[in-house]
Short mmCIF file of C-alpha atoms and ligand atoms in Angstrom, two decimals:
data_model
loop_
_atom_site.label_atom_id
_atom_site.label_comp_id
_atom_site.label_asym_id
_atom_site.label_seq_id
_atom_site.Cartn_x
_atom_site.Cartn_y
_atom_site.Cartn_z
CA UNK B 1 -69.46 58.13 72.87
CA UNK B 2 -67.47 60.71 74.82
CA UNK B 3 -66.52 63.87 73.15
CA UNK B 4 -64.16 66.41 73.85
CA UNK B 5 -65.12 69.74 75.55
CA UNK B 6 -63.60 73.04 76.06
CA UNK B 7 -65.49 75.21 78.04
CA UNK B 8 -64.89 78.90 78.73
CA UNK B 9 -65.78 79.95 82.14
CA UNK B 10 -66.49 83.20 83.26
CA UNK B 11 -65.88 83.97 86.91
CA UNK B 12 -67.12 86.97 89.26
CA UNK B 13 -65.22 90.22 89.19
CA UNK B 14 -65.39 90.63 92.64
CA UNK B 15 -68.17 89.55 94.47
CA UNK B 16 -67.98 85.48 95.14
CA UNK B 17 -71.85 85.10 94.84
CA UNK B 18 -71.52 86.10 91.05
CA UNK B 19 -71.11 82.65 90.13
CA UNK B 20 -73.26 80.95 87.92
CA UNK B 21 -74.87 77.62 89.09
CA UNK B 22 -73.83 76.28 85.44
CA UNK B 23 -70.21 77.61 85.97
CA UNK B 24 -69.96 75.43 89.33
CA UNK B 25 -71.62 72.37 87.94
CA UNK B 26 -68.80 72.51 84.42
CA UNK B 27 -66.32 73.09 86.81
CA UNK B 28 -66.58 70.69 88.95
CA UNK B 29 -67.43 68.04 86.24
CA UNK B 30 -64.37 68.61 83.48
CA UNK B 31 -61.14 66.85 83.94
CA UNK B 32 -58.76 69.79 84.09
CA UNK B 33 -59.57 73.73 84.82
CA UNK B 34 -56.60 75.95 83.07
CA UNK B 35 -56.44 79.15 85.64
CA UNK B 36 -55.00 82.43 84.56
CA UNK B 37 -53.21 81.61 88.48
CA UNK B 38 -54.16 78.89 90.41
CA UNK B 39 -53.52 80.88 93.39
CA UNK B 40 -56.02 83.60 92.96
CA UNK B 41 -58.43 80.77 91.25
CA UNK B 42 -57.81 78.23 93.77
CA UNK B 43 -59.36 80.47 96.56
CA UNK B 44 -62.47 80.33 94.13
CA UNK B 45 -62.70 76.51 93.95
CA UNK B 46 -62.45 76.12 97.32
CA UNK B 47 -65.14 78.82 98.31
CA UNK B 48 -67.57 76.18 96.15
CA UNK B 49 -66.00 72.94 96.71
CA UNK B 50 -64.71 72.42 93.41
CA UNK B 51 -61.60 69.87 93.82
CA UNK B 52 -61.32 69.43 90.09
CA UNK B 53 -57.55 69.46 89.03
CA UNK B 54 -55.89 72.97 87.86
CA UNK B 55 -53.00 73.63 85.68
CA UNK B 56 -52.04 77.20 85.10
CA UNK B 57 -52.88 78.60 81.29
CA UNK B 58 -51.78 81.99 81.09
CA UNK B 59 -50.36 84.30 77.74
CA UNK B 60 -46.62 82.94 78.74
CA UNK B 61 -47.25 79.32 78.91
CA UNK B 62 -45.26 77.19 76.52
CA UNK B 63 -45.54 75.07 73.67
CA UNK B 64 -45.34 71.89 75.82
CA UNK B 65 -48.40 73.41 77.84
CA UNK B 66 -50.46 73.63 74.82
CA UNK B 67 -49.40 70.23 73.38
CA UNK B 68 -50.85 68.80 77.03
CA UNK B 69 -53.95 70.52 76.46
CA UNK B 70 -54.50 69.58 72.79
CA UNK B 71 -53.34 65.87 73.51
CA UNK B 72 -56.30 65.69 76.33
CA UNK B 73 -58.72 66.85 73.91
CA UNK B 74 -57.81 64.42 71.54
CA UNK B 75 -58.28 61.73 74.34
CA UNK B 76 -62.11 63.30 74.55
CA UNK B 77 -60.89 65.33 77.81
CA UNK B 78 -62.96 67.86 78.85
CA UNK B 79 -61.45 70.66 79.82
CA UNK B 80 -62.21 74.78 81.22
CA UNK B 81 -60.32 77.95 81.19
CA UNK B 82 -60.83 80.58 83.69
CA UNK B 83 -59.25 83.62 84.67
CA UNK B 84 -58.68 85.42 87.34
CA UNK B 85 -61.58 87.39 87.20
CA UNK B 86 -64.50 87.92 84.70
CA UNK B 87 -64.55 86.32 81.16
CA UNK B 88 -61.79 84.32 80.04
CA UNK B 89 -60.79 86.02 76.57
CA UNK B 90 -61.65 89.69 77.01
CA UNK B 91 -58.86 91.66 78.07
CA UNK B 92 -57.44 88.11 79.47
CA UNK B 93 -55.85 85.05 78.17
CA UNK B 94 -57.69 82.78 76.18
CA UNK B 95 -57.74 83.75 72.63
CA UNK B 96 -54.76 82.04 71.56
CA UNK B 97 -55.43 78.53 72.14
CA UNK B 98 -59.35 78.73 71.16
CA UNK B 99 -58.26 80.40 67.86
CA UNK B 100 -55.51 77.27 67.84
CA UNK B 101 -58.18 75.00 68.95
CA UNK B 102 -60.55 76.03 64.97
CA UNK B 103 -57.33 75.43 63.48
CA UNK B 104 -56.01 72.38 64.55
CA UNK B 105 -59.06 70.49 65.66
CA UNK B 106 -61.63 71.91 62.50
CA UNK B 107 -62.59 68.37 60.98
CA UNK B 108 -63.46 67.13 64.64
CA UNK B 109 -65.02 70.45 65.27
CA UNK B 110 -67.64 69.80 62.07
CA UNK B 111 -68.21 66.46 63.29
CA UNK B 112 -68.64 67.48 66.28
CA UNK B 113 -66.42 65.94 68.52
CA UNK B 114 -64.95 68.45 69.74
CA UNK B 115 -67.20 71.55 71.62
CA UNK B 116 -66.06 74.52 72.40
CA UNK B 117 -68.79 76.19 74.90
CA UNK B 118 -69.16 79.19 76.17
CA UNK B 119 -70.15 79.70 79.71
CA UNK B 120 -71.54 83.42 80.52
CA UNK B 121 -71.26 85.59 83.33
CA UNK B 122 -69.59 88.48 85.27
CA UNK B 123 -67.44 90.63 83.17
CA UNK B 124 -66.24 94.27 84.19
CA UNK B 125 -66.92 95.94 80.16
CA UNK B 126 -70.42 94.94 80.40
CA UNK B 127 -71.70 95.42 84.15
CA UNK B 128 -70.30 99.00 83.69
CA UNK B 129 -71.70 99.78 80.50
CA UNK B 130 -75.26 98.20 81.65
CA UNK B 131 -75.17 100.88 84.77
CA UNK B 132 -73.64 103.77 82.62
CA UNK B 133 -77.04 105.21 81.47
CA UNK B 134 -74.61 105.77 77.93
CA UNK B 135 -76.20 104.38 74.77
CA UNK B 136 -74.92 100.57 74.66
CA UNK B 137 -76.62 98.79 71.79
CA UNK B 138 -73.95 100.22 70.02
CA UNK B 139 -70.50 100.73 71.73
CA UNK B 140 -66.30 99.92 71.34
CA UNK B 141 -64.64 98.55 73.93
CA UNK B 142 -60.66 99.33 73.77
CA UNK B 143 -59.40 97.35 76.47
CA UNK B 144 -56.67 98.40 78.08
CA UNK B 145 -54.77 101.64 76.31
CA UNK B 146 -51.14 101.07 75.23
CA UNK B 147 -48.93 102.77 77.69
CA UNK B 148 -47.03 104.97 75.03
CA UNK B 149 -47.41 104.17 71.23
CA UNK B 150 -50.45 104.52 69.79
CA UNK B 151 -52.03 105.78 72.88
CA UNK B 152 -52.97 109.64 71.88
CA UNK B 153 -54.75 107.75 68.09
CA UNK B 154 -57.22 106.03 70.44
CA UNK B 155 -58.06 109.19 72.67
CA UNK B 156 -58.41 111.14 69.14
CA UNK B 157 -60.69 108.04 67.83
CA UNK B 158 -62.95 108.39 70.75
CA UNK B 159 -63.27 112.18 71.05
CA UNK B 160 -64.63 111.22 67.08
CA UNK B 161 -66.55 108.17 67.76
CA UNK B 162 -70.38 108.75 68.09
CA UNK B 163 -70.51 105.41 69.64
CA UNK B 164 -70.09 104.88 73.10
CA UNK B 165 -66.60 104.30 74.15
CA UNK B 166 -65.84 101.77 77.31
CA UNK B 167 -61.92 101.06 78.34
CA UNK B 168 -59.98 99.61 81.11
CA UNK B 169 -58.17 101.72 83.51
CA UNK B 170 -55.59 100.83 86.16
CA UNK B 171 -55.51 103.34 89.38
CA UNK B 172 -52.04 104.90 88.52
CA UNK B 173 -52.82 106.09 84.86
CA UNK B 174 -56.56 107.20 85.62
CA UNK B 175 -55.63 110.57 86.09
CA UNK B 176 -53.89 111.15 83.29
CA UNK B 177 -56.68 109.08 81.19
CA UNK B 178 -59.36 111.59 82.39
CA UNK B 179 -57.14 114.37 81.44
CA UNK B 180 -56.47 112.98 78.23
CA UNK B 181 -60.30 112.83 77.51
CA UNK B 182 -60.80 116.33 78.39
CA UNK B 183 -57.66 117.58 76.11
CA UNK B 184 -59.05 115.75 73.17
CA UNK B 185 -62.78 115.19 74.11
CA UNK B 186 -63.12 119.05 75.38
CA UNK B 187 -65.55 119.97 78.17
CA UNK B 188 -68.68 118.82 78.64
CA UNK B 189 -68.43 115.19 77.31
CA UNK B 190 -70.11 113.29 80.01
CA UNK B 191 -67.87 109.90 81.21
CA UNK B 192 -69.36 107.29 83.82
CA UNK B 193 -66.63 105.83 85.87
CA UNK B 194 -66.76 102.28 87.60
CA UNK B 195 -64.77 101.86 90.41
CA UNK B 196 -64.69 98.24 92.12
CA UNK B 197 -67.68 96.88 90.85
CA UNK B 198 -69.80 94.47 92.86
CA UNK B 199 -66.52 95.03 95.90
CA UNK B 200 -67.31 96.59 98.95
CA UNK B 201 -66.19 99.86 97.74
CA UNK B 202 -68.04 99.48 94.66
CA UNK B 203 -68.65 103.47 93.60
CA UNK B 204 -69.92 105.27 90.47
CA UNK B 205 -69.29 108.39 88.95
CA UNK B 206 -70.73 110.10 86.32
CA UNK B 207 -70.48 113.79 84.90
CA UNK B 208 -68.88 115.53 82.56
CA UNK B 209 -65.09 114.80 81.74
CA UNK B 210 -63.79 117.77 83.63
CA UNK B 211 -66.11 117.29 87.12
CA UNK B 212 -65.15 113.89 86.97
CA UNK B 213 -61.28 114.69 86.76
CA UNK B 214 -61.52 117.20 89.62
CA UNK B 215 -63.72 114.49 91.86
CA UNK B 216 -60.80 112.14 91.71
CA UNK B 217 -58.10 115.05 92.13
CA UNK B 218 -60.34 116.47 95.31
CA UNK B 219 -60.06 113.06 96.31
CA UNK B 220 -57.03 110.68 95.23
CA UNK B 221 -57.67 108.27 98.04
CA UNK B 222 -60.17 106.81 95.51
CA UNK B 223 -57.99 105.98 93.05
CA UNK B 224 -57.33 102.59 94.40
CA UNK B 225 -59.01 99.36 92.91
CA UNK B 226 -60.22 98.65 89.25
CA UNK B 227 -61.88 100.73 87.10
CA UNK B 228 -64.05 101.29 84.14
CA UNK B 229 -64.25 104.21 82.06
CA UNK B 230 -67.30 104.90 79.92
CA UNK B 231 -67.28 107.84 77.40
CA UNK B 232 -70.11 109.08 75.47
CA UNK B 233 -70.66 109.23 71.86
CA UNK B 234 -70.76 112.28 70.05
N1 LIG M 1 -61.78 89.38 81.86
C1 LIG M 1 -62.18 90.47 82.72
C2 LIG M 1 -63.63 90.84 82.42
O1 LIG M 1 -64.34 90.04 81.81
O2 LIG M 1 -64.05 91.89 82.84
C3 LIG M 1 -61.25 91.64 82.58
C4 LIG M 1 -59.85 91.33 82.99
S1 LIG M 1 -58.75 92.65 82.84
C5 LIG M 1 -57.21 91.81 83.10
C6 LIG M 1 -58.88 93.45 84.39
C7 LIG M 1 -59.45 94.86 84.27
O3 LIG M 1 -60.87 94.79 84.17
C8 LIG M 1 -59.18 95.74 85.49
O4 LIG M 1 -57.92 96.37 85.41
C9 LIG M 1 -60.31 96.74 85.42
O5 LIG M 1 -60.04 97.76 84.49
C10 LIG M 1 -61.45 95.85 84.89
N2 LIG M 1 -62.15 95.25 86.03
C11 LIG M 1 -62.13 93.97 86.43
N3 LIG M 1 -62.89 93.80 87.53
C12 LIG M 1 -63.40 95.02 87.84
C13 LIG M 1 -64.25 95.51 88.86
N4 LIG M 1 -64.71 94.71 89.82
N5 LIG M 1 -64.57 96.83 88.85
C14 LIG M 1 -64.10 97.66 87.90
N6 LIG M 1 -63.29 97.24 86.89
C15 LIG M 1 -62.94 95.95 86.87
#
């Protein structure tokens, strides 16, 4: 008997050929893929010949959406989220309608009808932290900083934390997240820095909070793409 299936894809973070043979093979066998965009996915699917039908899943979508997705699981659909890039979930959309998927679905989840698989891969906290050379069998990942509230309790948390620290960065607050890290970490804390990871301009840096800082103010025409910052323990 058919069951239901809802897979979790993860995707590259930049370079195509950081696909998983298993991620083309679920994608190109489930009845629907749910894409963050089906724009920026769509270039993906094509790249590997995946014609599988999209529908776009991201944190606005609407009740209706959701009732779709849940009615195709209870017709033993199987179904994958992506996003754009990376793993679905972390730092992305996703968590919402798993979580909703243990609530409403938990008796066919027991009995197993319904599976709810995870497919590994590229994702952008873990490729840094594995070329950091910073302790990570131990580490906290913030995400992305709030903008405003709450923002100077994290940069006190990790000038504390004697765990390695990892967050997301965009290019237009990176400056002022280094010099955060140096006002509350004080000099000599050693960061790592990931800038466009397996892209073209892929670049790492690592040093101490305030030779970092001055790298990127010597040289602002690097503060384009996507980065990583990695923070040491104490
Ligand atoms: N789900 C993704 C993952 O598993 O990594 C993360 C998505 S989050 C919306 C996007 C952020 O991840 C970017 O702003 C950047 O901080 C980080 N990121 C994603 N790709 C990256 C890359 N190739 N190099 C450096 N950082 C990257």
């Amino acid at each position: 008997m058919e069951k239901a299936e809802f897979y979790l894809v993860a995707t590259p973070i930049g370079n195509m050929s950081d696909m998983t043979f298993r991620a083309v093979e679920i994608l190109k066998g489930v009845d629907l893929i749910l894409a963050e965009d089906t724009r920026v996915s769509g270039k993906l699917l094509k790249h590997y010949g995946i014609e599988t039908k999209m529908a776009s899943y991201n944190s606005h979508s609407s009740e209706k959406t959701k009732e779709y997705i849940f009615s195709l699981l209870e017709d033993n659909k199987k179904i994958a989220l992506i996003s754009d890039a990376g793993t679905p979930t972390i730092s992305d959309p996703g968590v919402k309608i798993v979580s909703q998927l243990y609530e409403n679905f938990s008796d066919q989840i027991k009995a197993g009808f319904l599976k709810i698989i995870p497919v590994p891969g590229a994702s952008a906290v873990l490729s840094a932290l594995s070329v950091s050379g910073l302790p990570a069998s131990e580490f906290v990942f913030y995400g992305f900083l709030p903008h405003k509230k709450g923002r100077q309790t994290i940069f006190k948390e990790i000038a504390g934390n004697n765990k390695t620290s990892v967050f997301y960065e965009s290019p237009n607050r990176l400056e002022k997240a280094l010099k955060s890290l140096l006002e509350f970490c004080g000099v000599g804390r050693k960061v790592f820095v990931a800038r466009e990871l397996t892209k073209l301009y892929e670049e790492h840096l690592f040093g101490t909070v305030e030779e970092v800082l001055e790298f990127f103010q010597k040289n602002p025409q690097k503060i384009r793409g996507e980065f990583v910052i990695v923070i040491e323990g104490i």
